Amino acid sequence: MNLIDLPANVPWLSLIWLSLVIPTLIIALMKPEQKEEIRIVGTVFSFISLALTLLVYLAYDYRSPEKFQFLEEIPWLPELGINYILGVDGISLPMLLLNGIVIFTGALISWNIEDRAREYWALLLLLAAGVYGVFVSLDLFLLFIFYELAVLPMYLLIGIWGSTRKEYGAMKLTLYLMGGSAFIILGMVAMYFSGMLRTFDMRLLAQSALFSRDVQIVFFVPLFLGFGVLAGMFPFHTWSPTGHVAAPTAVSMLHAGVLMKLGAYGCLRVAMWIFPEGANYWLLPIAIATLINAVYGATIAMMQRDFKFMIGYSSVSHMGLTLMGLAAANTIGLTGAVLQMFAHGVMTALFFAVVGRMVYDRTHTRQFPELGGLFSVMPFAAIVFIIAGLSSMGMPGLAGFWAEFNIFMGMWQRFPLIAVLAGVSIPITAGYILMAAYRVFFGEMKNPEFRHLPKITVQEYVAGVILVAVLIISGIYPAYLTEPIEASVQPIAEALARAGTLGVRYP
Amino acid sequence: MSFQITDIPRILPELMLLLLGLMVLGSDVLTRWGRGPQAQLERAREAGQLTAIGLGLIFIVGLVQSRFLFTVPDPSGGPLDVLLTLGRNLQAGGPGGSPILGAFATDEFTMVARLTFIGAAFLTTLLAMGYRLTANPGEFYGLLIFSTLGMSIMAAATEFILAYLALELSSISLYVLAGYFRESERSPEAGLKYFLFGSLSSAIFLYGISLVYGFVASENQKAGGTPIVATLFSEVGRFATGDAASSPLLILGMLFVIAGLGYKISVVPFHTWAPDVYQGAPPPVTAFLSTASKAAGFLLLYRLLTTAFPGAVGTPRLEEFSGWTSVLAILALVTVIVGNLAALPQTNARRLLAYSSIGHAGFLLLAALIWSSTSPADRAFGTAALIYYLIVYTLTNLGSFGVLAVLTNALGSDDLGAMQGLWQRNMVLTLMMTILILSLAGIPPLAGFWAKFFVFMAGYQAGAVPLVTIAVIMTVVSLYYYLRFLKAMWILPAPETTPFKTPPVANAAIIVSTVLVVLLGLLPNLIWGTISTAASVAAR
């Protein structure tokens, strides 16, 4: 069912990612002193990209038997089966929308960057363009190229505009993520040669019985781990809190909000879709790792004294839940996983906006003992933080509830024990969120200077309102997300289930 | 097979290089130059311009001759007939044929290699023109051209003696060039070190040849054949099959040949000269040395091994050691590990890039391993991967060493520390260096990424999966030191913020290489088709 019809002869998906490459080039050609103009160009174009993703979202027909729509195919290096193939389905669409929302709000949040604003905006938009590219690519090679494009600008963004041990954080993050992509390269090469098709077109690669069971079992590991590193999978998660804390606010928003989803998306779209038997073989170890992720991440978050570190570890915990949905490997679990990617993306963007921009940029401290009583100074920040927090605890009526509900249901069907154990993370999450809210916004004001903090700017209001609105709308009417997601994860879940029942060795 | 007059157009670019070298030397000697600094500058500029124009012309001749871009149509009575006739005559000497009694192959492989070397020499000339040259510019540019000539013959040679002569021609010129800055501390040391290492290696190479020669002669005698030219690669290949391929004499000769060429391509353990020489030689020479010279070594080694020793190809799987692919696999393994790890603690940018280029030699060897497969398509793919990597590597390293040359000229130092805060001082140069470094690190969508991906594919297809895994891991290690460049240029505070200008000629060279790196990254099929043709010819 689609709400609007778009003309078919326009390359919508290319437009989406180009809508952020073009401003990158424009900004690169502007003068460094034109900060105001640079901000306007960046924000306007990120809004255009959001509008384009919305159009595509509304025009996508999830009831159609054609899962992939808005296809674009251009030969690139056809001799080696490498082509420029774009298309979206119900899994990539929510991700596109998420990226649109986060880059637009991130752009609004970035208006206070004064130092080297031109380079900042160019890199920020380039990063988001890479993210769009990953979500629209159907050719594995193309996907990988966009993936690296999304990872690398991070090094400079954190290294130049970051705080707290920024050079260390930037280097650690980049090396971890590039280590992940090294695994992916290995898996890609193996995939290319062991399927007889000699192509990187994922639609062809995902045909069943293309790969022998042994190949699937062996090479599922580098692919899943490679993407898993970016998703913050235990034990490769340590880059993520360090990186998030060191990064400037908008970059943390994009990074925790969208970039980590690239990892989970890759796990699902590449590793699990193409190697269902391999996935089926490794489900239990993955489920255990994600259990540790969720519970351990939440526990560590509870122990933090630094507000941003707490949010960083909460991301690890929530991404653990996302991966747990993947490990459930059934329709309901996968739906929950994709929904969690969306819900957590919006929610964590809001968290970082509050922590990094509204609180830290004004108070210049993130230590809980030094903060307190900020509700009277910035009630808006307190309210949006609490709404995001409620969503992350899984409060009904907000987006996070549906996501976590589906994930636990899915996991219950697959490994009931793990679902029960993972349930521990929910009260812990509630604990640290409430504690943080109390320590920062309520309680007594430790520092009297906080009374004279600058007011929340218009851009911050707009960004906060958009993010909260998305959380609430998705909480009240989740069907706009779940129906396309469910329609698209169903074939994957079926392939996984088939692989489970088959159990025989292919010749 | 005998010498024919039609052979001359086939080796026209080489003949033109020879002539150009003599012209550059002669015009420098025959002009009466003043002694003042102004006259010196004038003299250097004139030699540089003559070289650049000449090399550009030869590049165009080579390009037309190769028919890569277009085939000249028949003259049709129009005003351009003279040009068309000229073009047709030139293309009559196009790909194919083996002039000079079969010692020289003018196939597509040679054409691609020739264009690469001449192009690299052209860019090096531009870099050198932007650099202060102290004395005898005629000698400098003349030697550069002779070295290019030697490389171009190296890639084309199909006979041991010619290959040896070409190797010496290119190397001896480079020894002198490396020691060209007589007043500096490091340059003569670099020259001497390079010379000692090079001459020892060429002795080993020569000894290997003599063993192979002995093998062919004795096999021929055993078979009771008529006397033959026992130094042609193909003649060796004809005898080195079956049981004879495992003859100790042949294997020993082969090992010596690989060891002798190993210094030219600076693979571990024949690499120890490289960091000192790269750091000490005049910067434009380093750019040339690390790119064209290495590429020539690779192409010669590749042609030699594949035509002279196809019977001893063996397998690159490390658990069953046999043949030259095993030797190359071990060299590749050691080279990627040592090159990349040794680069980590370096603080001098040129020394760091020297180690990185040793690491790159290891990646390049991966492409050659696929020769162990018997499928021609696989072999052609491996060859194409090798050529693609060499071209991209040549462009990228020329550009990045070019940037370092500019920096040495402007800042007086090429330490990483001197590059701090470069973005404040020269934004364009910083941007280009960033692109080049990222391409070296293999970050998409730049050309270096495709190159690495292709060699990994080739290595995987050859069955060397553990080796490819280690190589892939080493790319992550290499990223650490490449990011140090980015950190120095973009993140760390500048000790000084006065802007400086890039000399326009050097800038042109760096821009050309950067643009090509980006272009070949976005559209790899621009040259992939040509390279595939060349590769399938070489793999036949």
mmCIF file of N, CA and C in Angstrom, chain A residues 1-5 55 57-61 480:
data_model
loop_
_atom_site.group_PDB
_atom_site.id
_atom_site.type_symbol
_atom_site.label_atom_id
_atom_site.label_comp_id
_atom_site.label_asym_id
_atom_site.label_seq_id
_atom_site.Cartn_x
_atom_site.Cartn_y
_atom_site.Cartn_z
ATOM 1 N N MET A 1 0.841 -1.183 0.000
ATOM 2 C CA MET A 1 0.000 0.000 0.000
ATOM 3 C C MET A 1 0.885 1.245 0.000
ATOM 4 N N ASN A 2 0.672 2.097 -0.952
ATOM 5 C CA ASN A 2 1.453 3.331 -0.947
ATOM 6 C C ASN A 2 0.517 4.527 -0.934
ATOM 7 N N LEU A 3 0.954 5.556 -0.265
ATOM 8 C CA LEU A 3 0.096 6.721 -0.100
ATOM 9 C C LEU A 3 0.200 7.685 -1.261
ATOM 10 N N ILE A 4 1.392 7.778 -1.836
ATOM 11 C CA ILE A 4 1.548 8.692 -2.979
ATOM 12 C C ILE A 4 2.261 7.955 -4.094
ATOM 13 N N ASP A 5 2.174 8.497 -5.280
ATOM 14 C CA ASP A 5 2.895 7.934 -6.424
ATOM 15 C C ASP A 5 3.947 8.931 -6.872
ATOM 16 N N LEU A 55 9.336 11.188 1.019
ATOM 17 C CA LEU A 55 8.600 10.927 -0.213
ATOM 18 C C LEU A 55 8.722 9.469 -0.612
ATOM 19 N N TYR A 57 9.496 7.015 1.249
ATOM 20 C CA TYR A 57 8.830 6.158 2.240
ATOM 21 C C TYR A 57 7.333 6.065 1.945
ATOM 22 N N LEU A 58 6.764 7.213 1.660
ATOM 23 C CA LEU A 58 5.323 7.226 1.431
ATOM 24 C C LEU A 58 4.966 6.526 0.124
ATOM 25 N N ALA A 59 5.879 6.540 -0.827
ATOM 26 C CA ALA A 59 5.560 5.968 -2.130
ATOM 27 C C ALA A 59 5.885 4.481 -2.205
ATOM 28 N N TYR A 60 6.501 3.953 -1.172
ATOM 29 C CA TYR A 60 6.872 2.529 -1.210
ATOM 30 C C TYR A 60 5.623 1.683 -0.984
ATOM 31 N N ASP A 61 5.448 0.686 -1.823
ATOM 32 C CA ASP A 61 4.273 -0.165 -1.734
ATOM 33 C C ASP A 61 4.669 -1.496 -1.128
ATOM 34 N N TYR A 480 3.042 1.961 10.888
ATOM 35 C CA TYR A 480 3.652 2.567 9.699
ATOM 36 C C TYR A 480 5.080 2.060 9.516
#
